[in-house]
Each structure stands twice: as structure tokens, then as C-alpha cells.
Amino acid sequence: MATAFLSTGKPFLHSSSTPSSFSSLTYRPLLFSCPRQKCNPRRPLTSCKALSDGSAASPIIITKRSLSICFLTSFAFSLASGGNSSANAAILEADDDEELMEKVKKDRKKRLERQGVISSANKEKGYLQDIVYKLSKVGQFIDNNDLSAASSVLGGSTDTDWVKKANVAFTKLSSSPEEKTQVDTFNSSLASLISSVTSNDIESSKTAFVSSATAFEKWTTLTGLDGQLKGL
């Protein structure tokens, strides 16, 4: 529209065919028509219209004051949002610290209870010390290929007195699933050891002995008895 206006519109300058009845002082080209009112020099003349366009849109006025207000408002919202995020993070961190402290207290309580049980289990620790002694002797005999001597130490089955006493100690001093798993491994490996020794199978005896000794050592480590038994 602007291009068409510029190409087809007539110039607003007066031509040489100006009627002679008009004086040169009174006949002047007018580019804009303004109503007769006092104009504010600090505000744009938005009421003026071009002669060629009677429906021009009013311009959007942006001042320094409005920009400052927008900036301050955005800054205030950002501070409020940041404050809420920091507060929420602090609350979550406090909750995590509280949960951690509760876990530490529970673990310490369990450890103290375990130490109390172990300290008072002198009879059970004697049963466990007997296991250490028997495994040490059996290992020496197997290493010397003397399975008959190893069998005399172990006994003919798992129904012997020392095995029963060992399981009494295991039951009293085992509390976690990991500890109970090692007890099961020890008992099954011990049964295989007794059977292999009785059958005079040296290779199976060596394998079963290593499995039994390893399970017992892991169990003593889990229960904290590894430092209270001699020979480990």
C-alpha cells in the first residue's frame, strides 16, 4: 500500500497553474492537518493524520520509566523464585541429614547389641575355637595325604558332638542374612568334606576343605569374631 501510494500519489507542491486569485502567501501545501488544540512538546502528535490516510494506527509509546518498572518486576520475581528454590533445597537437605543420623544411630545400636552378645558368649566362642583347631589339624592331614587321620578328627558324620555345638554358636551369633548364608555354606561343605575323607577321595577332600574353611572365615569376619579367635 505504501509503495502504491508513493508511485501514484500526486505531489503536494503547488504547480504553475495555480489560480491567480490566490496569493502566494496564502496558498501553501499542507502535509498534515491538526485540530486546533495546544500540543504538548514532550508528547508525539498522535492526533495528527496524513491527508492521504485517515485511519493510521496510534503508535505504541515506550518510555524509560516503563522499561525500568518491567525490569524491577522481573528481578523481584526472579529473587522470589530463587528464594523458594533455596528454601526447598534446604528443607530436603535437612530431611536427608535427619534420615542419615537416624540410620547411624540404629547401626550403632545394633553394633553395641552385637558386641554385648559376643562378650557374654564365652561358651559359644569355645565351640568356635574348637572348629578352628579341628580345621587346622584336618588341613595338615589332607596336605600329607593322610585321610584316615583327617577322618578321625572330623568323625564319620555331621551328627557328631562338635558339629552340633558349632551350630549352637552359629545360631546364637548370626543375625544378618549374609551370616546365615555362610553358615549354610559351611555346613554343606563340611558334609562334603567328611564324605570325601571317608571315601578316601583326596582331590574332593581338598576342594571341600577349602570351601569349608573359606565359609567359616567369612562368617567370623561378618560377625566380628575374627579378632577374638586364635589361629585365624
PDB file of C-alpha atoms in Angstrom:
ATOM      1  CA  MET A   1       0.000   0.000   0.000  1.00  0.00           C
ATOM      2  CA  ALA A   2       2.833   2.342   0.870  1.00  0.00           C
ATOM      3  CA  THR A   3       4.548   1.565  -2.436  1.00  0.00           C
ATOM      4  CA  ALA A   4       1.373   2.237  -4.393  1.00  0.00           C
ATOM      5  CA  PHE A   5       0.839   5.445  -2.545  1.00  0.00           C
ATOM      6  CA  LEU A   6       4.312   6.671  -3.320  1.00  0.00           C
ATOM      7  CA  SER A   7       4.095   5.749  -7.005  1.00  0.00           C
ATOM      8  CA  THR A   8       0.638   7.060  -7.822  1.00  0.00           C
ATOM      9  CA  GLY A   9       0.018   9.861  -5.426  1.00  0.00           C
ATOM     10  CA  LYS A  10       0.278  13.420  -6.638  1.00  0.00           C
ATOM     11  CA  PRO A  11       2.843  15.703  -5.099  1.00  0.00           C
ATOM     12  CA  PHE A  12       1.566  18.150  -2.620  1.00  0.00           C
ATOM     13  CA  LEU A  13       3.603  21.006  -4.086  1.00  0.00           C
ATOM     14  CA  HIS A  14       1.717  23.712  -5.943  1.00  0.00           C
ATOM     15  CA  SER A  15       2.145  23.845  -9.735  1.00  0.00           C
ATOM     16  CA  SER A  16       2.465  26.697 -12.147  1.00  0.00           C
ATOM     17  CA  SER A  17      -1.278  26.513 -12.881  1.00  0.00           C
ATOM     18  CA  THR A  18      -2.155  27.927  -9.520  1.00  0.00           C
ATOM     19  CA  PRO A  19      -5.134  30.284  -9.845  1.00  0.00           C
ATOM     20  CA  SER A  20      -4.050  33.836  -9.893  1.00  0.00           C
ATOM     21  CA  SER A  21      -6.709  34.775  -7.403  1.00  0.00           C
ATOM     22  CA  PHE A  22      -4.752  33.060  -4.645  1.00  0.00           C
ATOM     23  CA  SER A  23      -1.877  34.880  -3.165  1.00  0.00           C
ATOM     24  CA  SER A  24       1.469  33.150  -2.869  1.00  0.00           C
ATOM     25  CA  LEU A  25       1.367  33.842   0.850  1.00  0.00           C
ATOM     26  CA  THR A  26      -1.967  32.136   1.376  1.00  0.00           C
ATOM     27  CA  TYR A  27      -1.604  29.162  -0.964  1.00  0.00           C
ATOM     28  CA  ARG A  28       0.816  26.726   0.748  1.00  0.00           C
ATOM     29  CA  PRO A  29       0.870  22.954   0.542  1.00  0.00           C
ATOM     30  CA  LEU A  30      -0.269  21.190   3.738  1.00  0.00           C
ATOM     31  CA  LEU A  31       1.150  17.808   4.545  1.00  0.00           C
ATOM     32  CA  PHE A  32      -0.791  17.198   7.785  1.00  0.00           C
ATOM     33  CA  SER A  33      -3.992  18.537   9.266  1.00  0.00           C
ATOM     34  CA  CYS A  34      -4.081  19.068  13.021  1.00  0.00           C
ATOM     35  CA  PRO A  35      -7.006  20.043  15.192  1.00  0.00           C
ATOM     36  CA  ARG A  36      -6.809  23.393  16.806  1.00  0.00           C
ATOM     37  CA  GLN A  37      -5.508  22.495  20.236  1.00  0.00           C
ATOM     38  CA  LYS A  38      -2.468  23.184  22.271  1.00  0.00           C
ATOM     39  CA  CYS A  39       0.140  20.474  21.622  1.00  0.00           C
ATOM     40  CA  ASN A  40       2.409  19.130  24.340  1.00  0.00           C
ATOM     41  CA  PRO A  41       6.005  19.416  23.056  1.00  0.00           C
ATOM     42  CA  ARG A  42       7.050  16.368  25.093  1.00  0.00           C
ATOM     43  CA  ARG A  43       4.441  14.013  23.589  1.00  0.00           C
ATOM     44  CA  PRO A  44       4.223  12.913  19.966  1.00  0.00           C
ATOM     45  CA  LEU A  45       1.396  14.395  17.903  1.00  0.00           C
ATOM     46  CA  THR A  46      -0.582  11.163  17.678  1.00  0.00           C
ATOM     47  CA  SER A  47      -3.763  13.091  16.836  1.00  0.00           C
ATOM     48  CA  CYS A  48      -2.324  14.320  13.531  1.00  0.00           C
ATOM     49  CA  LYS A  49      -3.203  12.308  10.465  1.00  0.00           C
ATOM     50  CA  ALA A  50      -1.814  12.216   6.997  1.00  0.00           C
ATOM     51  CA  LEU A  51      -4.107  13.686   4.393  1.00  0.00           C
ATOM     52  CA  SER A  52      -3.807  10.590   2.281  1.00  0.00           C
ATOM     53  CA  ASP A  53      -4.630   8.100   5.130  1.00  0.00           C
ATOM     54  CA  GLY A  54      -7.443   8.767   7.506  1.00  0.00           C
ATOM     55  CA  SER A  55      -7.100   5.587   9.620  1.00  0.00           C
ATOM     56  CA  ALA A  56      -3.427   5.444  10.716  1.00  0.00           C
ATOM     57  CA  ALA A  57      -2.791   3.303  13.842  1.00  0.00           C
ATOM     58  CA  SER A  58      -1.688   5.041  17.021  1.00  0.00           C
ATOM     59  CA  PRO A  59       1.994   4.350  17.844  1.00  0.00           C
ATOM     60  CA  ILE A  60       2.989   2.379  20.978  1.00  0.00           C
ATOM     61  CA  ILE A  61       4.805   4.666  23.392  1.00  0.00           C
ATOM     62  CA  ILE A  62       7.639   3.055  25.442  1.00  0.00           C
ATOM     63  CA  THR A  63       9.335   5.259  27.985  1.00  0.00           C
ATOM     64  CA  LYS A  64      12.360   4.751  30.206  1.00  0.00           C
ATOM     65  CA  ARG A  65      10.087   4.633  33.249  1.00  0.00           C
ATOM     66  CA  SER A  66       8.026   1.722  31.874  1.00  0.00           C
ATOM     67  CA  LEU A  67      11.204  -0.187  30.991  1.00  0.00           C
ATOM     68  CA  SER A  68      12.534   0.330  34.496  1.00  0.00           C
ATOM     69  CA  ILE A  69       9.295  -0.918  36.058  1.00  0.00           C
ATOM     70  CA  CYS A  70       9.345  -4.056  33.882  1.00  0.00           C
ATOM     71  CA  PHE A  71      12.970  -4.752  34.773  1.00  0.00           C
ATOM     72  CA  LEU A  72      12.396  -4.303  38.510  1.00  0.00           C
ATOM     73  CA  THR A  73       9.301  -6.524  38.417  1.00  0.00           C
ATOM     74  CA  SER A  74      11.165  -9.315  36.592  1.00  0.00           C
ATOM     75  CA  PHE A  75      14.065  -9.016  39.011  1.00  0.00           C
ATOM     76  CA  ALA A  76      11.734  -9.249  42.012  1.00  0.00           C
ATOM     77  CA  PHE A  77      10.052 -12.375  40.618  1.00  0.00           C
ATOM     78  CA  SER A  78      13.439 -13.976  39.946  1.00  0.00           C
ATOM     79  CA  LEU A  79      14.548 -13.263  43.528  1.00  0.00           C
ATOM     80  CA  ALA A  80      11.328 -14.711  44.901  1.00  0.00           C
ATOM     81  CA  SER A  81      11.668 -17.832  42.751  1.00  0.00           C
ATOM     82  CA  GLY A  82      15.315 -18.260  43.718  1.00  0.00           C
ATOM     83  CA  GLY A  83      14.468 -17.835  47.386  1.00  0.00           C
ATOM     84  CA  ASN A  84      11.792 -20.513  47.220  1.00  0.00           C
ATOM     85  CA  SER A  85      14.182 -22.925  45.454  1.00  0.00           C
ATOM     86  CA  SER A  86      16.867 -22.333  48.078  1.00  0.00           C
ATOM     87  CA  ALA A  87      14.364 -22.854  50.878  1.00  0.00           C
ATOM     88  CA  ASN A  88      13.098 -26.103  49.345  1.00  0.00           C
ATOM     89  CA  ALA A  89      16.653 -27.342  48.845  1.00  0.00           C
ATOM     90  CA  ALA A  90      17.468 -26.540  52.466  1.00  0.00           C
ATOM     91  CA  ILE A  91      14.401 -28.470  53.659  1.00  0.00           C
ATOM     92  CA  LEU A  92      15.307 -31.524  51.567  1.00  0.00           C
ATOM     93  CA  GLU A  93      18.893 -31.387  52.767  1.00  0.00           C
ATOM     94  CA  ALA A  94      17.735 -31.216  56.379  1.00  0.00           C
ATOM     95  CA  ASP A  95      15.474 -34.231  55.822  1.00  0.00           C
ATOM     96  CA  ASP A  96      18.361 -36.186  54.301  1.00  0.00           C
ATOM     97  CA  ASP A  97      20.611 -35.298  57.224  1.00  0.00           C
ATOM     98  CA  GLU A  98      17.940 -36.382  59.682  1.00  0.00           C
ATOM     99  CA  GLU A  99      17.464 -39.735  57.925  1.00  0.00           C
ATOM    100  CA  LEU A 100      21.210 -40.262  57.848  1.00  0.00           C
ATOM    101  CA  MET A 101      21.505 -39.542  61.555  1.00  0.00           C
ATOM    102  CA  GLU A 102      18.694 -41.983  62.320  1.00  0.00           C
ATOM    103  CA  LYS A 103      20.433 -44.676  60.284  1.00  0.00           C
ATOM    104  CA  VAL A 104      23.732 -44.036  62.067  1.00  0.00           C
ATOM    105  CA  LYS A 105      22.001 -44.293  65.444  1.00  0.00           C
ATOM    106  CA  LYS A 106      20.308 -47.578  64.507  1.00  0.00           C
ATOM    107  CA  ASP A 107      23.550 -49.065  63.173  1.00  0.00           C
ATOM    108  CA  ARG A 108      25.411 -48.029  66.308  1.00  0.00           C
ATOM    109  CA  LYS A 109      22.689 -49.543  68.484  1.00  0.00           C
ATOM    110  CA  LYS A 110      22.868 -52.851  66.590  1.00  0.00           C
ATOM    111  CA  ARG A 111      26.659 -52.867  66.833  1.00  0.00           C
ATOM    112  CA  LEU A 112      26.564 -52.320  70.573  1.00  0.00           C
ATOM    113  CA  GLU A 113      23.978 -55.050  70.991  1.00  0.00           C
ATOM    114  CA  ARG A 114      26.127 -57.420  68.925  1.00  0.00           C
ATOM    115  CA  GLN A 115      29.198 -56.614  70.986  1.00  0.00           C
ATOM    116  CA  GLY A 116      27.223 -57.297  74.142  1.00  0.00           C
ATOM    117  CA  VAL A 117      26.094 -60.684  72.843  1.00  0.00           C
ATOM    118  CA  ILE A 118      29.591 -61.663  71.743  1.00  0.00           C
ATOM    119  CA  SER A 119      31.145 -60.533  75.011  1.00  0.00           C
ATOM    120  CA  SER A 120      28.782 -62.725  77.007  1.00  0.00           C
ATOM    121  CA  ALA A 121      29.029 -65.745  74.669  1.00  0.00           C
ATOM    122  CA  ASN A 122      32.127 -67.295  76.176  1.00  0.00           C
ATOM    123  CA  LYS A 123      30.795 -70.853  75.869  1.00  0.00           C
ATOM    124  CA  GLU A 124      29.876 -70.362  72.192  1.00  0.00           C
ATOM    125  CA  LYS A 125      33.280 -68.843  71.463  1.00  0.00           C
ATOM    126  CA  GLY A 126      34.805 -72.021  72.936  1.00  0.00           C
ATOM    127  CA  TYR A 127      32.803 -74.077  70.416  1.00  0.00           C
ATOM    128  CA  LEU A 128      34.047 -71.882  67.613  1.00  0.00           C
ATOM    129  CA  GLN A 129      37.616 -72.143  68.801  1.00  0.00           C
ATOM    130  CA  ASP A 130      37.280 -75.934  68.575  1.00  0.00           C
ATOM    131  CA  ILE A 131      36.297 -75.545  64.885  1.00  0.00           C
ATOM    132  CA  VAL A 132      39.486 -73.595  64.243  1.00  0.00           C
ATOM    133  CA  TYR A 133      41.552 -76.294  65.910  1.00  0.00           C
ATOM    134  CA  LYS A 134      39.894 -79.169  64.005  1.00  0.00           C
ATOM    135  CA  LEU A 135      40.103 -77.465  60.611  1.00  0.00           C
ATOM    136  CA  SER A 136      43.792 -76.731  61.184  1.00  0.00           C
ATOM    137  CA  LYS A 137      44.545 -80.377  62.002  1.00  0.00           C
ATOM    138  CA  VAL A 138      42.433 -81.713  59.123  1.00  0.00           C
ATOM    139  CA  GLY A 139      44.186 -79.379  56.679  1.00  0.00           C
ATOM    140  CA  GLN A 140      47.584 -80.670  57.745  1.00  0.00           C
ATOM    141  CA  PHE A 141      46.489 -84.303  57.379  1.00  0.00           C
ATOM    142  CA  ILE A 142      44.967 -83.727  53.928  1.00  0.00           C
ATOM    143  CA  ASP A 143      48.128 -81.940  52.828  1.00  0.00           C
ATOM    144  CA  ASN A 144      50.087 -85.052  53.869  1.00  0.00           C
ATOM    145  CA  ASN A 145      47.555 -87.345  52.114  1.00  0.00           C
ATOM    146  CA  ASP A 146      46.668 -88.884  55.476  1.00  0.00           C
ATOM    147  CA  LEU A 147      42.891 -89.084  55.095  1.00  0.00           C
ATOM    148  CA  SER A 148      42.451 -91.681  57.826  1.00  0.00           C
ATOM    149  CA  ALA A 149      43.890 -89.248  60.390  1.00  0.00           C
ATOM    150  CA  ALA A 150      41.678 -86.492  58.999  1.00  0.00           C
ATOM    151  CA  SER A 151      38.654 -88.757  59.354  1.00  0.00           C
ATOM    152  CA  SER A 152      39.470 -89.441  62.994  1.00  0.00           C
ATOM    153  CA  VAL A 153      39.389 -85.713  63.707  1.00  0.00           C
ATOM    154  CA  LEU A 154      36.217 -84.987  61.765  1.00  0.00           C
ATOM    155  CA  GLY A 155      34.195 -88.013  62.727  1.00  0.00           C
ATOM    156  CA  GLY A 156      32.095 -90.193  60.498  1.00  0.00           C
ATOM    157  CA  SER A 157      29.145 -87.780  60.006  1.00  0.00           C
ATOM    158  CA  THR A 158      27.789 -84.324  60.748  1.00  0.00           C
ATOM    159  CA  ASP A 159      25.896 -85.744  63.708  1.00  0.00           C
ATOM    160  CA  THR A 160      28.949 -85.534  65.948  1.00  0.00           C
ATOM    161  CA  ASP A 161      29.045 -83.515  69.160  1.00  0.00           C
ATOM    162  CA  TRP A 162      31.442 -80.825  67.962  1.00  0.00           C
ATOM    163  CA  VAL A 163      29.333 -80.119  64.839  1.00  0.00           C
ATOM    164  CA  LYS A 164      26.178 -79.758  66.951  1.00  0.00           C
ATOM    165  CA  LYS A 165      27.906 -77.355  69.324  1.00  0.00           C
ATOM    166  CA  ALA A 166      29.243 -75.376  66.384  1.00  0.00           C
ATOM    167  CA  ASN A 167      25.712 -74.880  65.065  1.00  0.00           C
ATOM    168  CA  VAL A 168      24.543 -73.748  68.512  1.00  0.00           C
ATOM    169  CA  ALA A 169      27.149 -70.984  68.322  1.00  0.00           C
ATOM    170  CA  PHE A 170      26.215 -70.162  64.721  1.00  0.00           C
ATOM    171  CA  THR A 171      22.542 -69.824  65.620  1.00  0.00           C
ATOM    172  CA  LYS A 172      23.166 -67.545  68.598  1.00  0.00           C
ATOM    173  CA  LEU A 173      25.701 -65.268  66.958  1.00  0.00           C
ATOM    174  CA  SER A 174      24.277 -64.995  63.421  1.00  0.00           C
ATOM    175  CA  SER A 175      21.846 -62.156  62.752  1.00  0.00           C
ATOM    176  CA  SER A 176      22.155 -60.984  59.139  1.00  0.00           C
ATOM    177  CA  PRO A 177      21.169 -62.932  56.008  1.00  0.00           C
ATOM    178  CA  GLU A 178      24.780 -62.857  54.814  1.00  0.00           C
ATOM    179  CA  GLU A 179      25.983 -64.505  58.006  1.00  0.00           C
ATOM    180  CA  LYS A 180      23.327 -67.199  57.806  1.00  0.00           C
ATOM    181  CA  THR A 181      24.260 -67.856  54.171  1.00  0.00           C
ATOM    182  CA  GLN A 182      27.864 -68.503  55.187  1.00  0.00           C
ATOM    183  CA  VAL A 183      26.668 -70.883  57.918  1.00  0.00           C
ATOM    184  CA  ASP A 184      24.712 -72.882  55.338  1.00  0.00           C
ATOM    185  CA  THR A 185      27.729 -72.965  53.033  1.00  0.00           C
ATOM    186  CA  PHE A 186      29.961 -74.158  55.868  1.00  0.00           C
ATOM    187  CA  ASN A 187      27.613 -76.982  56.851  1.00  0.00           C
ATOM    188  CA  SER A 188      27.161 -78.245  53.287  1.00  0.00           C
ATOM    189  CA  SER A 189      30.905 -78.043  52.602  1.00  0.00           C
ATOM    190  CA  LEU A 190      31.679 -79.816  55.877  1.00  0.00           C
ATOM    191  CA  ALA A 191      29.325 -82.654  54.938  1.00  0.00           C
ATOM    192  CA  SER A 192      31.119 -82.993  51.591  1.00  0.00           C
ATOM    193  CA  LEU A 193      34.479 -82.948  53.387  1.00  0.00           C
ATOM    194  CA  ILE A 194      33.521 -85.726  55.777  1.00  0.00           C
ATOM    195  CA  SER A 195      32.123 -87.819  52.918  1.00  0.00           C
ATOM    196  CA  SER A 196      35.229 -87.291  50.732  1.00  0.00           C
ATOM    197  CA  VAL A 197      37.624 -88.137  53.543  1.00  0.00           C
ATOM    198  CA  THR A 198      35.652 -91.247  54.437  1.00  0.00           C
ATOM    199  CA  SER A 199      35.674 -92.274  50.745  1.00  0.00           C
ATOM    200  CA  ASN A 200      39.442 -91.673  50.593  1.00  0.00           C
ATOM    201  CA  ASP A 201      38.997 -89.146  47.747  1.00  0.00           C
ATOM    202  CA  ILE A 202      41.979 -86.817  48.132  1.00  0.00           C
ATOM    203  CA  GLU A 203      41.031 -84.282  45.429  1.00  0.00           C
ATOM    204  CA  SER A 204      37.435 -83.907  46.583  1.00  0.00           C
ATOM    205  CA  SER A 205      38.682 -83.659  50.164  1.00  0.00           C
ATOM    206  CA  LYS A 206      40.973 -80.753  49.258  1.00  0.00           C
ATOM    207  CA  THR A 207      38.162 -78.916  47.434  1.00  0.00           C
ATOM    208  CA  ALA A 208      35.666 -79.438  50.251  1.00  0.00           C
ATOM    209  CA  PHE A 209      38.214 -78.392  52.871  1.00  0.00           C
ATOM    210  CA  VAL A 210      38.959 -75.084  51.116  1.00  0.00           C
ATOM    211  CA  SER A 211      35.223 -74.365  50.769  1.00  0.00           C
ATOM    212  CA  SER A 212      34.571 -75.119  54.454  1.00  0.00           C
ATOM    213  CA  ALA A 213      37.481 -73.041  55.718  1.00  0.00           C
ATOM    214  CA  THR A 214      36.578 -70.092  53.448  1.00  0.00           C
ATOM    215  CA  ALA A 215      32.927 -70.045  54.582  1.00  0.00           C
ATOM    216  CA  PHE A 216      33.923 -70.168  58.260  1.00  0.00           C
ATOM    217  CA  GLU A 217      36.449 -67.364  57.814  1.00  0.00           C
ATOM    218  CA  LYS A 218      33.893 -65.157  56.046  1.00  0.00           C
ATOM    219  CA  TRP A 219      31.381 -65.790  58.819  1.00  0.00           C
ATOM    220  CA  THR A 220      33.822 -64.764  61.556  1.00  0.00           C
ATOM    221  CA  THR A 221      34.629 -61.593  59.609  1.00  0.00           C
ATOM    222  CA  LEU A 222      30.950 -60.672  59.237  1.00  0.00           C
ATOM    223  CA  THR A 223      30.226 -61.253  62.924  1.00  0.00           C
ATOM    224  CA  GLY A 224      33.385 -59.518  64.141  1.00  0.00           C
ATOM    225  CA  LEU A 225      34.744 -62.670  65.773  1.00  0.00           C
ATOM    226  CA  ASP A 226      37.812 -62.931  63.557  1.00  0.00           C
ATOM    227  CA  GLY A 227      39.855 -60.956  66.087  1.00  0.00           C
ATOM    228  CA  GLN A 228      38.682 -62.992  69.062  1.00  0.00           C
ATOM    229  CA  LEU A 229      39.535 -66.487  67.829  1.00  0.00           C
ATOM    230  CA  LYS A 230      43.078 -67.782  67.768  1.00  0.00           C
ATOM    231  CA  GLY A 231      44.558 -69.370  64.688  1.00  0.00           C
ATOM    232  CA  LEU A 232      42.633 -67.378  62.051  1.00  0.00           C
TER     233      LEU A 232
END
